[in-house]
Amino acid sequence: IGVGTIGAAVVRGLCSEGGPAPAFVLSPRGAAKAAALQSEFPDLVRIAANNQEVVDSTDCVILAVLGPQTEEVCKGLQFRTGQVVVSLVNAFPLVQLKEFVRPVEECAIAVPLPAVARRQGSTLLMPFHPTAQAIFDCLGTCVAVDDGAKFKRMTCITALMGDFYRRQLAAQQWLVSHGVSDAQAAAHIGASFATFVADSAKAGPHTFRELVTEQTPGGLNEMVWKGQEADGNYEAIGDSLDGVYHRLTTGQKDAELTPV
């Protein structure tokens, strides 16, 4: 229910070649994306006449509407015992969700990132549920937590995505300013960052510290991270995450943590 960017990414990741290829019934919300998915996967995807038809036709309902629309959408729907509801609406609390999808007892909230479309995405899940875990394990890495406070803290990490891309842009701009073409700079930086990430994608408790300390003493990599550290850039990441957490928990920006 709801076929926006993330909802469409989940469908595409599950239905594309090499995926588990489940059948999907899509709501008419997000008509253009729904039509594109039906055209791409005609044997797996059909578009329902309305949201209730989606609920009536499925055992697992994925709710992917915008936060402010969640209550209105759920209020008009009749769910049934035995269904599983997985909400991609992080801003809508699990306790409230359960109230609106009664008599369903099995509910979870998932926060997938767009790369699930290529089955290379990260998904945060609360609480652990075998059906939800199985869905998102197919789409990359799924980390489940049962503690709401930890879930909210971990959700903050997704807000670093824009910073990651902004650093790539800064590096591209630096190369271009020294005569490298936009295309060459983009190709090299994209591949380089992907290489960096490949070494830490399946991280254990000590992976990041080990990767930092293995940089050659006195070498160029150590010079850069020590310079960034001296400039306060890593401390600033903590400040930014504090600001994100404050906004997630209060709905307001913290003036002390908001850049001028």
PDB file of N, CA and C in Angstrom, residues 45-112:
ATOM      1  N   VAL A  45       3.255  -8.780 -10.841  1.00  0.00           N
ATOM      2  CA  VAL A  45       2.660  -7.574 -10.254  1.00  0.00           C
ATOM      3  C   VAL A  45       1.309  -7.278 -10.888  1.00  0.00           C
ATOM      4  N   ARG A  46       0.327  -7.027 -10.046  1.00  0.00           N
ATOM      5  CA  ARG A  46      -0.948  -6.492 -10.544  1.00  0.00           C
ATOM      6  C   ARG A  46      -1.350  -5.312  -9.668  1.00  0.00           C
ATOM      7  N   ILE A  47      -2.140  -4.427 -10.228  1.00  0.00           N
ATOM      8  CA  ILE A  47      -2.565  -3.229  -9.521  1.00  0.00           C
ATOM      9  C   ILE A  47      -4.016  -3.392  -9.084  1.00  0.00           C
ATOM     10  N   ALA A  48      -4.240  -3.204  -7.790  1.00  0.00           N
ATOM     11  CA  ALA A  48      -5.590  -3.347  -7.237  1.00  0.00           C
ATOM     12  C   ALA A  48      -6.412  -2.097  -7.521  1.00  0.00           C
ATOM     13  N   ALA A  49      -7.710  -2.241  -7.386  1.00  0.00           N
ATOM     14  CA  ALA A  49      -8.600  -1.095  -7.598  1.00  0.00           C
ATOM     15  C   ALA A  49      -8.534  -0.122  -6.427  1.00  0.00           C
ATOM     16  N   ASN A  50      -8.232  -0.653  -5.236  1.00  0.00           N
ATOM     17  CA  ASN A  50      -8.157   0.200  -4.047  1.00  0.00           C
ATOM     18  C   ASN A  50      -7.324  -0.496  -2.971  1.00  0.00           C
ATOM     19  N   ASN A  51      -7.094   0.223  -1.870  1.00  0.00           N
ATOM     20  CA  ASN A  51      -6.251  -0.311  -0.799  1.00  0.00           C
ATOM     21  C   ASN A  51      -6.858  -1.550  -0.137  1.00  0.00           C
ATOM     22  N   GLN A  52      -8.180  -1.578  -0.001  1.00  0.00           N
ATOM     23  CA  GLN A  52      -8.817  -2.728   0.644  1.00  0.00           C
ATOM     24  C   GLN A  52      -8.586  -4.003  -0.164  1.00  0.00           C
ATOM     25  N   GLU A  53      -8.558  -3.873  -1.469  1.00  0.00           N
ATOM     26  CA  GLU A  53      -8.300  -5.050  -2.302  1.00  0.00           C
ATOM     27  C   GLU A  53      -6.901  -5.598  -2.042  1.00  0.00           C
ATOM     28  N   VAL A  54      -5.952  -4.706  -1.794  1.00  0.00           N
ATOM     29  CA  VAL A  54      -4.593  -5.153  -1.455  1.00  0.00           C
ATOM     30  C   VAL A  54      -4.640  -5.987  -0.177  1.00  0.00           C
ATOM     31  N   VAL A  55      -5.293  -5.450   0.850  1.00  0.00           N
ATOM     32  CA  VAL A  55      -5.387  -6.148   2.141  1.00  0.00           C
ATOM     33  C   VAL A  55      -6.087  -7.496   1.985  1.00  0.00           C
ATOM     34  N   ASP A  56      -7.152  -7.517   1.211  1.00  0.00           N
ATOM     35  CA  ASP A  56      -7.929  -8.747   1.032  1.00  0.00           C
ATOM     36  C   ASP A  56      -7.155  -9.812   0.248  1.00  0.00           C
ATOM     37  N   SER A  57      -6.191  -9.370  -0.564  1.00  0.00           N
ATOM     38  CA  SER A  57      -5.510 -10.293  -1.479  1.00  0.00           C
ATOM     39  C   SER A  57      -4.188 -10.837  -0.956  1.00  0.00           C
ATOM     40  N   THR A  58      -3.722 -10.340   0.204  1.00  0.00           N
ATOM     41  CA  THR A  58      -2.374 -10.691   0.639  1.00  0.00           C
ATOM     42  C   THR A  58      -2.334 -11.177   2.081  1.00  0.00           C
ATOM     43  N   ASP A  59      -1.313 -11.986   2.361  1.00  0.00           N
ATOM     44  CA  ASP A  59      -1.073 -12.439   3.732  1.00  0.00           C
ATOM     45  C   ASP A  59      -0.089 -11.509   4.446  1.00  0.00           C
ATOM     46  N   CYS A  60       0.780 -10.875   3.664  1.00  0.00           N
ATOM     47  CA  CYS A  60       1.737  -9.914   4.224  1.00  0.00           C
ATOM     48  C   CYS A  60       1.495  -8.566   3.559  1.00  0.00           C
ATOM     49  N   VAL A  61       1.119  -7.584   4.353  1.00  0.00           N
ATOM     50  CA  VAL A  61       0.837  -6.240   3.841  1.00  0.00           C
ATOM     51  C   VAL A  61       2.022  -5.334   4.153  1.00  0.00           C
ATOM     52  N   ILE A  62       2.589  -4.723   3.125  1.00  0.00           N
ATOM     53  CA  ILE A  62       3.676  -3.760   3.314  1.00  0.00           C
ATOM     54  C   ILE A  62       3.084  -2.365   3.175  1.00  0.00           C
ATOM     55  N   LEU A  63       3.183  -1.599   4.239  1.00  0.00           N
ATOM     56  CA  LEU A  63       2.625  -0.249   4.279  1.00  0.00           C
ATOM     57  C   LEU A  63       3.732   0.747   3.975  1.00  0.00           C
ATOM     58  N   ALA A  64       3.604   1.476   2.857  1.00  0.00           N
ATOM     59  CA  ALA A  64       4.692   2.346   2.405  1.00  0.00           C
ATOM     60  C   ALA A  64       4.179   3.732   2.013  1.00  0.00           C
ATOM     61  N   VAL A  65       3.271   4.259   2.819  1.00  0.00           N
ATOM     62  CA  VAL A  65       2.745   5.603   2.549  1.00  0.00           C
ATOM     63  C   VAL A  65       3.575   6.636   3.314  1.00  0.00           C
ATOM     64  N   LEU A  66       3.285   7.915   3.094  1.00  0.00           N
ATOM     65  CA  LEU A  66       3.976   8.973   3.824  1.00  0.00           C
ATOM     66  C   LEU A  66       3.475   9.013   5.266  1.00  0.00           C
ATOM     67  N   GLY A  67       4.360   9.419   6.177  1.00  0.00           N
ATOM     68  CA  GLY A  67       4.021   9.438   7.595  1.00  0.00           C
ATOM     69  C   GLY A  67       2.681  10.069   7.939  1.00  0.00           C
ATOM     70  N   PRO A  68       2.412  11.294   7.476  1.00  0.00           N
ATOM     71  CA  PRO A  68       1.149  11.963   7.823  1.00  0.00           C
ATOM     72  C   PRO A  68      -0.092  11.254   7.270  1.00  0.00           C
ATOM     73  N   GLN A  69       0.095  10.395   6.257  1.00  0.00           N
ATOM     74  CA  GLN A  69      -1.050   9.714   5.644  1.00  0.00           C
ATOM     75  C   GLN A  69      -1.385   8.390   6.323  1.00  0.00           C
ATOM     76  N   THR A  70      -0.495   7.908   7.189  1.00  0.00           N
ATOM     77  CA  THR A  70      -0.611   6.538   7.710  1.00  0.00           C
ATOM     78  C   THR A  70      -1.921   6.301   8.452  1.00  0.00           C
ATOM     79  N   GLU A  71      -2.237   7.187   9.378  1.00  0.00           N
ATOM     80  CA  GLU A  71      -3.444   6.995  10.182  1.00  0.00           C
ATOM     81  C   GLU A  71      -4.690   6.985   9.299  1.00  0.00           C
ATOM     82  N   GLU A  72      -4.769   7.958   8.397  1.00  0.00           N
ATOM     83  CA  GLU A  72      -5.942   8.065   7.511  1.00  0.00           C
ATOM     84  C   GLU A  72      -6.098   6.819   6.651  1.00  0.00           C
ATOM     85  N   VAL A  73      -4.981   6.320   6.111  1.00  0.00           N
ATOM     86  CA  VAL A  73      -5.032   5.139   5.244  1.00  0.00           C
ATOM     87  C   VAL A  73      -5.465   3.906   6.029  1.00  0.00           C
ATOM     88  N   CYS A  74      -4.867   3.703   7.195  1.00  0.00           N
ATOM     89  CA  CYS A  74      -5.157   2.489   7.980  1.00  0.00           C
ATOM     90  C   CYS A  74      -6.571   2.481   8.557  1.00  0.00           C
ATOM     91  N   LYS A  75      -7.070   3.646   8.912  1.00  0.00           N
ATOM     92  CA  LYS A  75      -8.388   3.725   9.551  1.00  0.00           C
ATOM     93  C   LYS A  75      -9.495   3.147   8.679  1.00  0.00           C
ATOM     94  N   GLY A  76      -9.373   3.288   7.380  1.00  0.00           N
ATOM     95  CA  GLY A  76     -10.450   2.846   6.500  1.00  0.00           C
ATOM     96  C   GLY A  76     -10.326   1.413   6.041  1.00  0.00           C
ATOM     97  N   LEU A  77      -9.333   0.663   6.573  1.00  0.00           N
ATOM     98  CA  LEU A  77      -9.087  -0.684   6.067  1.00  0.00           C
ATOM     99  C   LEU A  77      -9.477  -1.758   7.080  1.00  0.00           C
ATOM    100  N   GLN A  78      -9.939  -2.898   6.574  1.00  0.00           N
ATOM    101  CA  GLN A  78     -10.300  -4.033   7.409  1.00  0.00           C
ATOM    102  C   GLN A  78      -9.251  -5.132   7.227  1.00  0.00           C
ATOM    103  N   PHE A  79      -8.446  -5.324   8.263  1.00  0.00           N
ATOM    104  CA  PHE A  79      -7.432  -6.377   8.240  1.00  0.00           C
ATOM    105  C   PHE A  79      -8.032  -7.647   8.839  1.00  0.00           C
ATOM    106  N   ARG A  80      -7.284  -8.747   8.762  1.00  0.00           N
ATOM    107  CA  ARG A  80      -7.803 -10.002   9.307  1.00  0.00           C
ATOM    108  C   ARG A  80      -6.732 -10.707  10.148  1.00  0.00           C
ATOM    109  N   THR A  81      -7.185 -11.538  11.024  1.00  0.00           N
ATOM    110  CA  THR A  81      -6.294 -12.330  11.872  1.00  0.00           C
ATOM    111  C   THR A  81      -5.384 -13.200  11.013  1.00  0.00           C
ATOM    112  N   GLY A  82      -4.128 -13.292  11.419  1.00  0.00           N
ATOM    113  CA  GLY A  82      -3.176 -14.136  10.697  1.00  0.00           C
ATOM    114  C   GLY A  82      -2.325 -13.386   9.695  1.00  0.00           C
ATOM    115  N   GLN A  83      -2.700 -12.147   9.376  1.00  0.00           N
ATOM    116  CA  GLN A  83      -1.872 -11.362   8.460  1.00  0.00           C
ATOM    117  C   GLN A  83      -0.643 -10.824   9.187  1.00  0.00           C
ATOM    118  N   VAL A  84       0.361 -10.470   8.401  1.00  0.00           N
ATOM    119  CA  VAL A  84       1.552  -9.785   8.903  1.00  0.00           C
ATOM    120  C   VAL A  84       1.572  -8.403   8.262  1.00  0.00           C
ATOM    121  N   VAL A  85       1.797  -7.366   9.057  1.00  0.00           N
ATOM    122  CA  VAL A  85       1.897  -5.997   8.530  1.00  0.00           C
ATOM    123  C   VAL A  85       3.311  -5.487   8.771  1.00  0.00           C
ATOM    124  N   VAL A  86       3.975  -5.109   7.694  1.00  0.00           N
ATOM    125  CA  VAL A  86       5.317  -4.521   7.778  1.00  0.00           C
ATOM    126  C   VAL A  86       5.210  -3.080   7.317  1.00  0.00           C
ATOM    127  N   SER A  87       5.492  -2.162   8.219  1.00  0.00           N
ATOM    128  CA  SER A  87       5.396  -0.737   7.899  1.00  0.00           C
ATOM    129  C   SER A  87       6.767  -0.181   7.550  1.00  0.00           C
ATOM    130  N   LEU A  88       6.830   0.562   6.463  1.00  0.00           N
ATOM    131  CA  LEU A  88       8.061   1.260   6.087  1.00  0.00           C
ATOM    132  C   LEU A  88       7.996   2.718   6.538  1.00  0.00           C
ATOM    133  N   VAL A  89       7.015   3.019   7.400  1.00  0.00           N
ATOM    134  CA  VAL A  89       6.802   4.391   7.879  1.00  0.00           C
ATOM    135  C   VAL A  89       7.447   4.517   9.251  1.00  0.00           C
ATOM    136  N   ASN A  90       8.697   4.902   9.264  1.00  0.00           N
ATOM    137  CA  ASN A  90       9.453   4.970  10.512  1.00  0.00           C
ATOM    138  C   ASN A  90       8.856   5.965  11.501  1.00  0.00           C
ATOM    139  N   ALA A  91       8.213   7.011  10.977  1.00  0.00           N
ATOM    140  CA  ALA A  91       7.693   8.074  11.850  1.00  0.00           C
ATOM    141  C   ALA A  91       6.407   7.671  12.561  1.00  0.00           C
ATOM    142  N   PHE A  92       5.843   6.522  12.207  1.00  0.00           N
ATOM    143  CA  PHE A  92       4.580   6.101  12.806  1.00  0.00           C
ATOM    144  C   PHE A  92       4.877   4.989  13.810  1.00  0.00           C
ATOM    145  N   PRO A  93       4.695   5.242  15.116  1.00  0.00           N
ATOM    146  CA  PRO A  93       5.101   4.287  16.151  1.00  0.00           C
ATOM    147  C   PRO A  93       4.416   2.926  16.028  1.00  0.00           C
ATOM    148  N   LEU A  94       5.132   1.905  16.422  1.00  0.00           N
ATOM    149  CA  LEU A  94       4.637   0.534  16.346  1.00  0.00           C
ATOM    150  C   LEU A  94       3.363   0.343  17.177  1.00  0.00           C
ATOM    151  N   VAL A  95       3.323   0.971  18.344  1.00  0.00           N
ATOM    152  CA  VAL A  95       2.146   0.839  19.216  1.00  0.00           C
ATOM    153  C   VAL A  95       0.901   1.370  18.513  1.00  0.00           C
ATOM    154  N   GLN A  96       1.026   2.519  17.854  1.00  0.00           N
ATOM    155  CA  GLN A  96      -0.110   3.086  17.120  1.00  0.00           C
ATOM    156  C   GLN A  96      -0.483   2.221  15.928  1.00  0.00           C
ATOM    157  N   LEU A  97       0.534   1.728  15.243  1.00  0.00           N
ATOM    158  CA  LEU A  97       0.280   0.875  14.076  1.00  0.00           C
ATOM    159  C   LEU A  97      -0.583  -0.320  14.469  1.00  0.00           C
ATOM    160  N   LYS A  98      -0.241  -0.951  15.569  1.00  0.00           N
ATOM    161  CA  LYS A  98      -0.999  -2.131  16.016  1.00  0.00           C
ATOM    162  C   LYS A  98      -2.458  -1.782  16.311  1.00  0.00           C
ATOM    163  N   GLU A  99      -2.685  -0.556  16.803  1.00  0.00           N
ATOM    164  CA  GLU A  99      -4.058  -0.126  17.080  1.00  0.00           C
ATOM    165  C   GLU A  99      -4.874  -0.043  15.797  1.00  0.00           C
ATOM    166  N   PHE A 100      -4.252   0.429  14.737  1.00  0.00           N
ATOM    167  CA  PHE A 100      -4.984   0.692  13.498  1.00  0.00           C
ATOM    168  C   PHE A 100      -5.111  -0.520  12.575  1.00  0.00           C
ATOM    169  N   VAL A 101      -4.342  -1.590  12.847  1.00  0.00           N
ATOM    170  CA  VAL A 101      -4.434  -2.762  11.959  1.00  0.00           C
ATOM    171  C   VAL A 101      -5.040  -3.966  12.679  1.00  0.00           C
ATOM    172  N   ARG A 102      -5.722  -3.715  13.813  1.00  0.00           N
ATOM    173  CA  ARG A 102      -6.398  -4.818  14.500  1.00  0.00           C
ATOM    174  C   ARG A 102      -7.348  -5.558  13.556  1.00  0.00           C
ATOM    175  N   PRO A 103      -7.444  -6.872  13.674  1.00  0.00           N
ATOM    176  CA  PRO A 103      -6.941  -7.758  14.732  1.00  0.00           C
ATOM    177  C   PRO A 103      -5.544  -8.327  14.474  1.00  0.00           C
ATOM    178  N   VAL A 104      -4.784  -7.752  13.540  1.00  0.00           N
ATOM    179  CA  VAL A 104      -3.432  -8.243  13.260  1.00  0.00           C
ATOM    180  C   VAL A 104      -2.570  -8.092  14.512  1.00  0.00           C
ATOM    181  N   GLU A 105      -1.844  -9.140  14.831  1.00  0.00           N
ATOM    182  CA  GLU A 105      -0.964  -9.109  15.997  1.00  0.00           C
ATOM    183  C   GLU A 105       0.503  -9.032  15.612  1.00  0.00           C
ATOM    184  N   GLU A 106       0.823  -9.487  14.410  1.00  0.00           N
ATOM    185  CA  GLU A 106       2.231  -9.546  13.987  1.00  0.00           C
ATOM    186  C   GLU A 106       2.565  -8.341  13.118  1.00  0.00           C
ATOM    187  N   CYS A 107       3.252  -7.369  13.715  1.00  0.00           N
ATOM    188  CA  CYS A 107       3.614  -6.129  13.023  1.00  0.00           C
ATOM    189  C   CYS A 107       5.091  -5.839  13.225  1.00  0.00           C
ATOM    190  N   ALA A 108       5.677  -5.175  12.255  1.00  0.00           N
ATOM    191  CA  ALA A 108       7.081  -4.750  12.369  1.00  0.00           C
ATOM    192  C   ALA A 108       7.260  -3.459  11.588  1.00  0.00           C
ATOM    193  N   ILE A 109       8.283  -2.709  11.969  1.00  0.00           N
ATOM    194  CA  ILE A 109       8.661  -1.500  11.234  1.00  0.00           C
ATOM    195  C   ILE A 109      10.014  -1.748  10.591  1.00  0.00           C
ATOM    196  N   ALA A 110      10.139  -1.413   9.321  1.00  0.00           N
ATOM    197  CA  ALA A 110      11.397  -1.589   8.600  1.00  0.00           C
ATOM    198  C   ALA A 110      11.825  -0.278   7.973  1.00  0.00           C
ATOM    199  N   VAL A 111      13.132  -0.035   7.975  1.00  0.00           N
ATOM    200  CA  VAL A 111      13.690   1.174   7.350  1.00  0.00           C
ATOM    201  C   VAL A 111      14.716   0.735   6.308  1.00  0.00           C
ATOM    202  N   PRO A 112      14.263   0.421   5.084  1.00  0.00           N
ATOM    203  CA  PRO A 112      15.195   0.037   4.027  1.00  0.00           C
ATOM    204  C   PRO A 112      15.735   1.269   3.294  1.00  0.00           C
TER     205      PRO A 112
END
